[in-house]
Coordinates of C-alpha atoms and ligand atoms in Angstrom, one line a residue:
X1 CA 123.2 96.2 103.8
X2 CA 126.0 96.4 106.3
X3 CA 125.0 96.5 110.0
X4 CA 127.4 99.4 110.6
X5 CA 126.0 101.6 107.8
X6 CA 124.7 104.9 109.2
X7 CA 121.1 105.8 108.2
X8 CA 119.9 109.4 108.5
X9 CA 116.2 109.4 109.1
X10 CA 113.8 112.3 109.5
X11 CA 111.6 111.9 112.6
X12 CA 108.3 113.8 112.9
X13 CA 106.6 113.3 116.3
X14 CA 103.3 114.7 115.2
X15 CA 100.2 115.7 117.1
X16 CA 97.9 114.2 119.8
X17 CA 99.1 110.7 120.6
X18 CA 101.9 111.1 118.0
X19 CA 104.7 111.9 120.5
X20 CA 103.9 108.8 122.6
X21 CA 103.7 106.3 119.8
X22 CA 106.8 107.7 118.0
X23 CA 108.8 107.8 121.2
X24 CA 107.9 104.2 121.8
X25 CA 109.0 103.2 118.3
X26 CA 112.2 105.2 118.4
X27 CA 113.1 103.5 121.7
X28 CA 112.8 100.1 120.1
X29 CA 114.6 101.0 116.9
X30 CA 117.5 102.6 118.8
X31 CA 117.9 99.4 120.8
X32 CA 117.7 97.1 117.8
X33 CA 119.5 99.3 115.2
X34 CA 121.9 101.7 116.8
X35 CA 123.2 103.0 113.5
X36 CA 120.3 105.3 112.9
X37 CA 120.9 109.1 113.0
X38 CA 117.6 110.9 113.7
X39 CA 116.9 114.4 112.4
X40 CA 113.8 115.8 114.2
X41 CA 111.4 117.9 112.0
X42 CA 108.1 119.5 112.5
X43 CA 104.7 119.3 110.7
X44 CA 101.0 119.7 111.6
X45 CA 99.2 121.5 114.3
X46 CA 102.1 123.4 115.8
X47 CA 103.2 124.5 112.4
X48 CA 99.7 125.8 111.5
X49 CA 99.7 127.8 114.7
X50 CA 102.9 129.5 113.5
X51 CA 101.0 130.7 110.5
X52 CA 102.5 128.3 107.9
X53 CA 99.4 127.5 105.9
X54 CA 100.8 124.2 104.5
X55 CA 101.6 122.8 107.9
X56 CA 105.0 121.7 106.5
X57 CA 107.9 124.1 107.0
X58 CA 110.7 124.4 104.6
X59 CA 113.2 122.9 107.1
X60 CA 111.1 119.7 107.1
X61 CA 111.1 119.6 103.3
X62 CA 114.9 120.1 103.3
X63 CA 115.3 117.4 105.9
X64 CA 113.3 114.9 103.8
X65 CA 115.1 115.9 100.7
X66 CA 118.3 115.0 102.4
X67 CA 117.4 111.8 104.3
X68 CA 114.8 110.5 101.8
X69 CA 113.2 108.5 104.7
X70 CA 110.9 109.6 107.5
X71 CA 109.2 108.1 110.5
X72 CA 106.1 110.2 111.1
X73 CA 103.5 110.5 113.8
X74 CA 99.9 111.4 113.0
X75 CA 99.1 115.0 112.2
X76 CA 95.8 116.7 113.1
X77 CA 93.7 118.2 110.3
X78 CA 90.7 120.4 111.0
X79 CA 87.5 118.7 109.6
X80 CA 85.4 120.6 107.0
X81 CA 87.2 123.9 107.4
X82 CA 90.7 125.5 107.8
X83 CA 93.9 124.5 106.1
X84 CA 94.6 121.5 104.0
X85 CA 95.9 118.3 105.5
X86 CA 99.7 118.4 106.2
X87 CA 99.7 114.6 105.8
X88 CA 98.3 114.9 102.3
X89 CA 100.7 117.8 101.5
X90 CA 103.7 115.7 102.6
X91 CA 102.5 112.7 100.5
X92 CA 102.0 114.9 97.5
X93 CA 105.1 117.1 97.8
X94 CA 107.3 114.0 97.9
X95 CA 105.1 112.1 95.4
X96 CA 104.8 109.1 97.7
X97 CA 102.3 107.6 95.3
X98 CA 101.8 104.2 97.0
X99 CA 100.4 103.6 100.5
X100 CA 101.1 100.1 101.6
X101 CA 98.9 98.9 104.5
X102 CA 99.4 95.4 105.9
X103 CA 96.4 93.8 107.6
X104 CA 97.4 90.6 109.5
X105 CA 95.8 88.8 112.5
X106 CA 98.0 89.0 115.6
X107 CA 98.6 86.4 118.2
X108 CA 97.1 87.4 121.6
X109 CA 94.6 89.8 120.0
X110 CA 91.3 88.1 120.0
X111 CA 88.8 89.3 117.4
X112 CA 85.7 88.0 115.7
X113 CA 88.0 86.6 113.0
X114 CA 90.7 85.0 115.2
X115 CA 92.0 81.9 113.6
X116 CA 90.7 82.8 110.1
X117 CA 94.3 83.5 109.0
X118 CA 93.9 87.1 107.8
X119 CA 97.1 88.2 106.1
X120 CA 96.6 90.7 103.4
X121 CA 98.1 94.0 102.2
X122 CA 96.2 96.9 100.9
X123 CA 98.0 99.0 98.3
X124 CA 96.3 102.3 98.1
X125 CA 97.1 104.9 95.4
X126 CA 98.1 107.9 97.5
X127 CA 98.1 111.2 95.6
X128 CA 95.4 111.2 93.0
X129 CA 91.6 110.6 92.9
X130 CA 89.4 112.8 95.0
X131 CA 92.5 113.6 97.2
X132 CA 94.0 115.6 94.3
X133 CA 92.2 118.3 96.2
X134 CA 90.7 120.1 93.2
X135 CA 87.5 121.5 94.6
X136 CA 85.3 124.4 93.6
X137 CA 82.0 125.9 94.6
X138 CA 80.6 126.0 91.1
X139 CA 77.6 128.0 92.2
X140 CA 76.9 129.2 95.8
X141 CA 74.9 125.9 96.1
X142 CA 76.9 123.4 94.2
X143 CA 80.3 122.0 95.3
X144 CA 82.5 120.0 93.0
X145 CA 85.6 117.8 93.7
X146 CA 87.4 116.5 90.7
X147 CA 88.2 112.8 90.7
X148 CA 91.6 112.8 89.0
X149 CA 92.9 109.5 87.7
X150 CA 95.9 109.4 85.4
X151 CA 97.4 106.7 83.2
X152 CA 100.8 107.4 84.8
X153 CA 99.5 107.2 88.3
X154 CA 97.7 104.0 87.5
X155 CA 100.8 102.4 86.0
X156 CA 102.9 103.3 89.0
X157 CA 100.4 101.9 91.6
X158 CA 99.8 98.7 89.7
X159 CA 103.5 98.0 89.3
X160 CA 104.0 98.7 93.0
X161 CA 101.3 96.3 93.9
X162 CA 102.8 93.5 91.8
X163 CA 106.4 94.3 92.9
X164 CA 105.3 94.3 96.5
X165 CA 103.5 91.0 96.1
X166 CA 106.7 89.5 94.6
X167 CA 108.9 90.9 97.3
X168 CA 106.8 89.2 99.9
X169 CA 106.2 86.0 98.0
X170 CA 102.5 86.7 97.7
X171 CA 100.4 84.8 95.2
X172 CA 97.5 87.1 94.1
X173 CA 96.6 90.7 93.5
X174 CA 93.0 91.8 93.4
X175 CA 92.2 95.2 91.9
X176 CA 89.1 96.8 93.6
X177 CA 87.4 99.5 91.6
X178 CA 84.0 101.1 90.9
X179 CA 84.6 100.8 87.1
X180 CA 81.0 99.7 86.6
X181 CA 79.8 103.2 87.4
X182 CA 82.8 105.5 86.8
X183 CA 83.8 104.1 83.4
X184 CA 86.5 106.6 82.6
X185 CA 88.2 107.2 85.9
X186 CA 87.8 103.8 87.7
X187 CA 87.7 102.3 84.2
X188 CA 91.3 103.5 83.6
X189 CA 92.4 101.9 86.9
X190 CA 90.9 98.6 85.8
X191 CA 92.2 98.6 82.3
X192 CA 95.7 99.6 83.5
X193 CA 95.6 96.8 86.1
X194 CA 94.8 94.3 83.4
X195 CA 97.6 95.6 81.1
X196 CA 100.3 95.6 83.9
X197 CA 99.1 92.2 85.3
X198 CA 100.4 90.6 82.0
X199 CA 103.9 91.6 83.0
X200 CA 103.6 89.5 86.2
X201 CA 102.3 86.1 85.0
X202 CA 103.6 84.4 88.2
X203 CA 101.0 86.3 90.2
X204 CA 97.2 85.6 90.0
X205 CA 95.3 88.8 89.2
X206 CA 91.6 89.5 89.5
X207 CA 89.2 92.3 89.6
X208 CA 86.5 93.0 92.2
X209 CA 84.0 95.8 92.5
X210 CA 84.8 97.8 95.5
X211 CA 81.4 97.5 97.2
X212 CA 81.6 93.7 96.9
X213 CA 85.2 93.9 98.1
X214 CA 83.9 95.6 101.3
X215 CA 81.3 92.9 101.7
X216 CA 83.8 90.1 101.1
X217 CA 86.2 91.7 103.6
X218 CA 83.6 91.6 106.3
X219 CA 82.5 88.1 105.3
X220 CA 85.6 86.2 104.3
X221 CA 88.6 88.4 104.7
X222 CA 91.1 85.5 104.5
X223 CA 90.5 85.2 100.8
X224 CA 92.5 88.3 100.1
X225 CA 96.3 88.5 99.6
X226 CA 97.1 91.9 98.0
X227 CA 94.4 94.4 97.2
X228 CA 95.3 97.4 95.0
X229 CA 92.8 100.3 94.8
X230 CA 92.3 104.0 94.4
X231 CA 93.0 106.6 97.1
X232 CA 89.4 107.0 98.5
X233 CA 88.5 103.3 98.2
X234 CA 91.8 102.4 99.8
X235 CA 91.4 104.9 102.6
X236 CA 88.1 103.3 103.6
X237 CA 88.8 99.6 103.1
X238 CA 92.2 99.9 105.0
X239 CA 90.4 101.2 108.1
X240 CA 87.9 98.4 107.6
X241 CA 90.8 96.0 107.4
X242 CA 92.2 97.3 110.6
X243 CA 88.9 96.7 112.3
X244 CA 89.1 93.0 111.4
X245 CA 92.4 92.5 113.2
X246 CA 91.9 94.5 116.4
X247 CA 91.5 98.1 115.4
X248 CA 93.5 101.1 114.3
X249 CA 96.1 100.4 117.0
X250 CA 97.3 97.5 114.9
X251 CA 97.4 99.1 111.4
X252 CA 100.8 100.2 110.1
X253 CA 101.6 101.9 106.8
X254 CA 104.3 103.0 104.4
X255 CA 104.1 105.8 101.9
X256 CA 106.4 104.9 99.1
X257 CA 107.6 107.3 96.4
X258 CA 110.4 107.2 93.8
X259 CA 112.7 109.2 95.9
X260 CA 111.2 109.4 99.4
X261 CA 109.4 107.0 101.7
X262 CA 107.4 108.1 104.8
X263 CA 106.4 105.5 107.4
X264 CA 103.4 106.2 109.5
X265 CA 100.5 104.3 111.2
X266 CA 97.1 104.4 109.5
X267 CA 95.5 106.0 112.6
X268 CA 95.2 109.7 113.3
X269 CA 96.2 111.8 116.3
X270 CA 93.3 110.4 118.5
X271 CA 93.4 113.7 120.6
X272 CA 91.2 112.3 123.4
X273 CA 94.0 109.9 124.4
X274 CA 96.9 112.3 124.0
X275 CA 99.3 112.2 127.0
X276 CA 97.3 109.5 128.8
X277 CA 99.8 106.7 128.4
X278 CA 97.0 104.4 127.3
X279 CA 97.4 104.3 123.5
X280 CA 98.5 101.3 121.5
X281 CA 101.9 101.9 119.8
X282 CA 101.8 98.7 117.8
X283 CA 100.7 100.4 114.5
X284 CA 103.5 102.9 114.7
X285 CA 106.1 100.3 115.8
X286 CA 105.2 98.1 112.9
X287 CA 105.5 101.1 110.6
X288 CA 109.0 101.5 112.0
X289 CA 109.6 97.8 111.2
X290 CA 108.5 98.4 107.6
X291 CA 111.0 101.4 107.6
X292 CA 113.8 99.2 108.8
X293 CA 113.1 96.7 106.0
X294 CA 112.9 99.5 103.5
X295 CA 116.5 100.6 104.5
X296 CA 117.7 97.1 104.4
X297 CA 117.9 96.4 108.1
X298 CA 116.0 93.1 108.0
X299 CA 117.6 91.7 111.1
X300 CA 116.6 94.6 113.3
X301 CA 113.1 94.6 111.8
X302 CA 112.6 90.9 112.6
X303 CA 114.0 91.5 116.1
X304 CA 111.4 94.2 116.9
X305 CA 108.6 92.4 115.2
X306 CA 109.2 89.1 116.9
X307 CA 109.6 90.7 120.4
X308 CA 106.3 92.8 119.8
X309 CA 104.4 89.7 118.8
X310 CA 105.9 87.6 121.5
X311 CA 104.8 90.2 124.0
X312 CA 101.2 90.2 122.7
X313 CA 101.1 86.4 122.5
X314 CA 102.3 86.2 126.1
X315 CA 99.2 88.3 127.2
X316 CA 100.8 91.7 127.7
X317 CA 98.7 94.2 125.8
X318 CA 97.5 97.8 125.7
X319 CA 94.0 99.0 126.5
X320 CA 92.4 98.4 123.1
X321 CA 92.9 94.6 123.4
X322 CA 90.1 93.0 125.4
X323 CA 91.1 89.9 127.2
X324 CA 90.9 88.5 130.8
X325 CA 94.2 90.1 131.7
X326 CA 94.3 93.8 132.5
X327 CA 96.0 96.2 130.0
X328 CA 99.3 98.0 130.5
X329 CA 100.2 101.5 129.5
X330 CA 102.1 102.6 126.4
X331 CA 105.4 102.9 128.2
X332 CA 105.1 99.6 130.1
X333 CA 104.1 97.9 126.8
X334 CA 107.2 99.3 125.1
X335 CA 109.4 98.2 128.1
X336 CA 107.9 94.7 127.9
X337 CA 108.8 94.5 124.1
X338 CA 112.3 95.7 124.9
X339 CA 112.7 93.0 127.5
X340 CA 111.5 90.4 125.0
X341 CA 114.2 91.2 122.4
X342 CA 115.5 87.8 121.1
X343 CA 112.2 85.9 121.8
X344 CA 109.9 84.7 119.0
X345 CA 106.2 84.2 119.0
X346 CA 104.8 80.7 118.4
X347 CA 101.9 81.7 116.3
X348 CA 103.6 83.9 113.8
X349 CA 105.8 83.2 110.9
X350 CA 108.0 86.1 109.6
X351 CA 107.7 86.2 105.9
X352 CA 110.7 85.7 103.7
X353 CA 111.2 89.1 102.1
X354 CA 113.4 90.6 99.4
X355 CA 113.7 94.3 98.9
X356 CA 110.9 95.7 96.8
X357 CA 111.7 97.3 93.4
X358 CA 110.1 100.7 93.4
X359 CA 108.8 101.3 89.9
X360 CA 110.8 103.8 87.9
X361 CA 109.3 107.2 87.3
X362 CA 107.9 107.0 83.8
X363 CA 109.9 109.4 81.5
X364 CA 106.9 110.9 79.8
X365 CA 103.6 112.4 80.8
X366 CA 101.9 110.9 77.8
X367 CA 101.4 107.2 78.4
X368 CA 98.5 106.4 76.0
X369 CA 99.6 107.7 72.6
X370 CA 96.8 108.8 70.2
X371 CA 96.9 108.8 66.4
X372 CA 93.8 110.8 65.7
X373 CA 91.9 113.3 67.8
X374 CA 88.7 115.2 67.1
X375 CA 86.6 117.6 69.0
X376 CA 83.0 116.9 68.5
X377 CA 81.5 119.4 71.0
X378 CA 81.6 121.0 74.3
X379 CA 80.0 120.5 77.7
X380 CA 79.2 124.0 79.0
X381 CA 78.3 124.2 82.7
X382 CA 76.0 127.1 83.5
X383 CA 74.3 128.6 86.6
X384 CA 70.6 129.2 86.2
X385 CA 67.8 129.4 88.8
X386 CA 64.9 127.9 86.9
X387 CA 63.4 124.8 85.4
X388 CA 64.4 122.3 82.7
X389 CA 61.5 123.6 80.5
X390 CA 62.9 127.1 80.8
X391 CA 66.6 126.4 80.3
X392 CA 66.3 124.1 77.2
X393 CA 64.8 126.8 74.8
X394 CA 67.4 129.3 76.1
X395 CA 70.3 127.0 75.2
X396 CA 68.7 126.3 71.8
X397 CA 68.4 130.0 71.1
X398 CA 72.0 130.6 72.3
X399 CA 73.3 128.0 69.8
X400 CA 71.8 129.7 66.8
X401 CA 74.5 130.8 64.3
X402 CA 77.4 129.5 66.5
X403 CA 78.0 126.2 64.7
X404 CA 76.9 124.3 67.8
X405 CA 73.6 122.4 68.3
X406 CA 72.1 121.3 71.6
X407 CA 72.3 117.6 72.3
X408 CA 71.0 117.5 75.9
X409 CA 70.8 119.4 79.1
X410 CA 71.5 117.4 82.2
X411 CA 71.3 118.3 85.9
X412 CA 73.4 116.4 88.4
X413 CA 74.3 114.0 85.6
X414 CA 70.7 113.1 84.5
X415 CA 69.1 114.2 81.2
X416 CA 66.4 116.8 81.9
X417 CA 66.0 118.4 78.4
X418 CA 64.6 117.5 75.9
X419 CA 62.0 116.9 78.5
X420 CA 61.8 113.3 79.5
X421 CA 58.5 113.2 81.3
X422 CA 60.3 112.1 84.5
X423 CA 60.8 114.4 87.5
X424 CA 64.4 114.4 88.8
X425 CA 65.0 117.2 91.3
X426 CA 67.2 120.0 89.9
X427 CA 69.8 122.4 91.3
X428 CA 71.2 125.7 89.8
X429 CA 74.1 124.0 88.0
X430 CA 73.3 122.7 84.5
X431 CA 75.4 120.9 81.9
X432 CA 74.6 121.9 78.4
X433 CA 76.0 119.2 76.0
X434 CA 76.5 121.0 72.7
X435 CA 77.7 119.2 69.6
X436 CA 79.7 120.9 66.8
X437 CA 77.8 120.9 63.5
X438 CA 81.2 120.0 61.9
X439 CA 83.7 118.1 64.2
X440 CA 87.2 119.6 64.1
X441 CA 90.6 118.9 65.5
X442 CA 90.4 122.0 67.7
X443 CA 87.5 124.5 67.6
X444 CA 88.5 128.1 66.9
X445 CA 88.7 130.3 70.0
X446 CA 86.4 132.8 68.2
X447 CA 83.8 130.2 67.8
X448 CA 83.9 129.1 71.5
X449 CA 83.9 132.8 72.6
X450 CA 80.9 133.5 70.4
X451 CA 79.1 130.5 71.9
X452 CA 79.8 131.6 75.5
X453 CA 78.8 135.2 74.8
X454 CA 75.5 133.9 73.3
X455 CA 74.9 131.7 76.4
X456 CA 75.5 134.7 78.7
X457 CA 73.1 136.7 76.5
X458 CA 70.4 134.2 77.4
X459 CA 70.9 135.0 81.1
X460 CA 72.9 131.8 81.8
X461 CA 76.1 132.3 83.7
X462 CA 78.7 129.9 82.5
X463 CA 81.3 128.6 85.0
X464 CA 83.1 125.8 83.3
X465 CA 83.6 124.2 79.9
X466 CA 84.9 120.8 78.9
X467 CA 85.8 119.6 75.5
X468 CA 84.0 116.5 74.1
X469 CA 86.7 114.6 72.1
X470 CA 87.2 111.4 70.3
X471 CA 90.6 109.8 70.8
X472 CA 91.2 107.3 68.0
X473 CA 87.5 107.2 67.5
X474 CA 86.7 106.5 71.2
X475 CA 84.6 109.1 73.0
X476 CA 86.5 110.8 75.8
X477 CA 83.4 111.3 77.9
X478 CA 80.5 109.3 79.2
X479 CA 76.8 109.8 78.4
X480 CA 74.6 111.5 80.9
X481 CA 72.2 109.2 82.8
X482 CA 69.2 108.7 80.4
X483 CA 71.1 110.1 77.3
X484 CA 70.9 108.0 74.1
Ligands
NAP1 P1 91.9 108.6 114.9 O1 92.8 109.6 115.4 O2 92.6 107.5 114.0 O3 91.1 107.9 116.1 C1 89.9 107.2 115.9 C2 89.8 106.1 116.9 O4 90.6 105.0 116.6 C3 90.2 106.5 118.3 O5 89.2 107.2 119.0 C4 90.5 105.1 118.9 O6 89.2 104.4 119.0 C5 91.1 104.4 117.8 N1 92.6 104.6 117.7 C6 93.3 105.4 116.9 N2 94.6 105.2 117.1 C7 94.7 104.3 118.1 C8 95.8 103.7 118.8 N3 97.1 104.0 118.5 N4 95.5 102.8 119.8 C9 94.3 102.4 120.1 N5 93.2 103.0 119.4 C10 93.4 103.9 118.5 O7 90.8 109.2 113.9 P2 90.0 110.6 114.1 O8 89.6 110.8 115.5 O9 89.0 110.5 113.0 O10 91.0 111.7 113.7 C11 91.8 112.5 114.6 C12 92.7 113.5 113.9 O11 93.7 112.7 113.2 C13 92.0 114.3 112.8 O12 92.6 115.6 112.8 C14 92.4 113.6 111.5 O13 92.5 114.5 110.4 C15 93.8 113.1 111.9 N6 94.3 112.0 111.1 C16 95.6 112.0 110.7 C17 96.1 110.9 110.0 C18 97.6 110.9 109.7 O14 98.3 111.7 110.3 N7 98.0 110.0 108.9 C19 95.3 109.8 109.7 C20 94.0 109.8 110.1 C21 93.5 110.9 110.8 P3 88.4 104.3 120.4 O15 87.8 105.7 120.5 O16 87.3 103.3 120.0 O17 89.3 103.9 121.5

């Protein structure tokens, strides 16, 4: 890309330490790449205070729609109450489905793993999974969050991981899942990974169970190159990763979508450090470096990265690096980097990179085509304050004359009726697994309504139903624990 090409970029300073780390990053980018035109936009705490429940005002949405690229500071989210995260809202509104988080050991930043050669990238799915934000109190005592995993989402994240690996000349992609337990959701992640991996025969692909992945990350992190994983797993292991190389002050990130990309550090707003000039801007600066590469400004990116690493290598560092030399403040650290423009660290090799191909948006919502579908029953979730021995006969009575028969009742996923002779604790949410006497393509609404009325007639309050299907003969559901 030409050095004189103007780039319009949305800049969001964010909350807490956001303004300090974003200002530091902007100062360096302005010095290395003068052809950036910044458009300041707001999101987060100040916006919530104005009464905008999403934390993202329309002006910010308009700005991003125009510029397609943002440099963003961390945004504060109330924990356990209040409005939804403005970060997640931004990621979801702009479908930035991939979160790319490099984890690389830095010169001049001593850690337990110094010298091991950690240099990996975690590619985290960014909009689905438990972060789809579909939550309900199913009873006053039982909360549920839906873990939404889609074939489309899986395809996109897998292709991104392999494309990213190619763009950086990386050799292997590991997919970390919990498919041994969550056979449908995490299972879809694993099977999609295995399918897409075949399109990239030049890159080694392997699967690892996420808990072992965490164990291996703590034990022998240098074995990983690219790790692709789901939203929740990725959130956790990328913080783990940052802990290996010096902490959250060193963990940059990019949110990549089909149309928009948002560059931000992994860390949050660390409110206790806000305005104290002690925070480490490295994570945000390196997010800015990723942004420069994304817009094709490779030279400016290398200039900032080299100067930053030279500065760290020469012993100038912020408070979170513990060495014999005293730390400097955020501003002094930024000034030192600026002075070191043109210098290169000894113990760091800038990777050869080519622009990453962002996978195209799949044209259809139906990825896995099915020839034959049958409905074989329903899972009806009901509220009932009683015992397994009491609810079982009620459900059996409710089924009479409806065309359904009781298979099992489960509580918190474990079979409790027919009585098993075991003693799992129970709560007031029960799943009644009812099979149709005659499987059909679609059950008639009158038949389903009749069943629900009959269930209500037994004093069981239904709150949710789920179809039990077979797609091309394969059951669309998993068995309850203990179900045969
Ligand atoms: P946090 O802000 O990331 O801070 C946790 C700890 O990490 C800090 O106390 C500090 O550790 C260290 N740290 C974070 N950034 C650092 C930096 N630049 N330099 C040096 N050390 C740094 O996490 P949190 O306290 O859990 O969350 C605070 C708020 O941020 C919450 O409202 C949360 O929702 C939000 N958040 C936003 C984002 C985002 O905008 N993308 C991401 C995560 C969290 P020490 O205490 O050990 O010094």
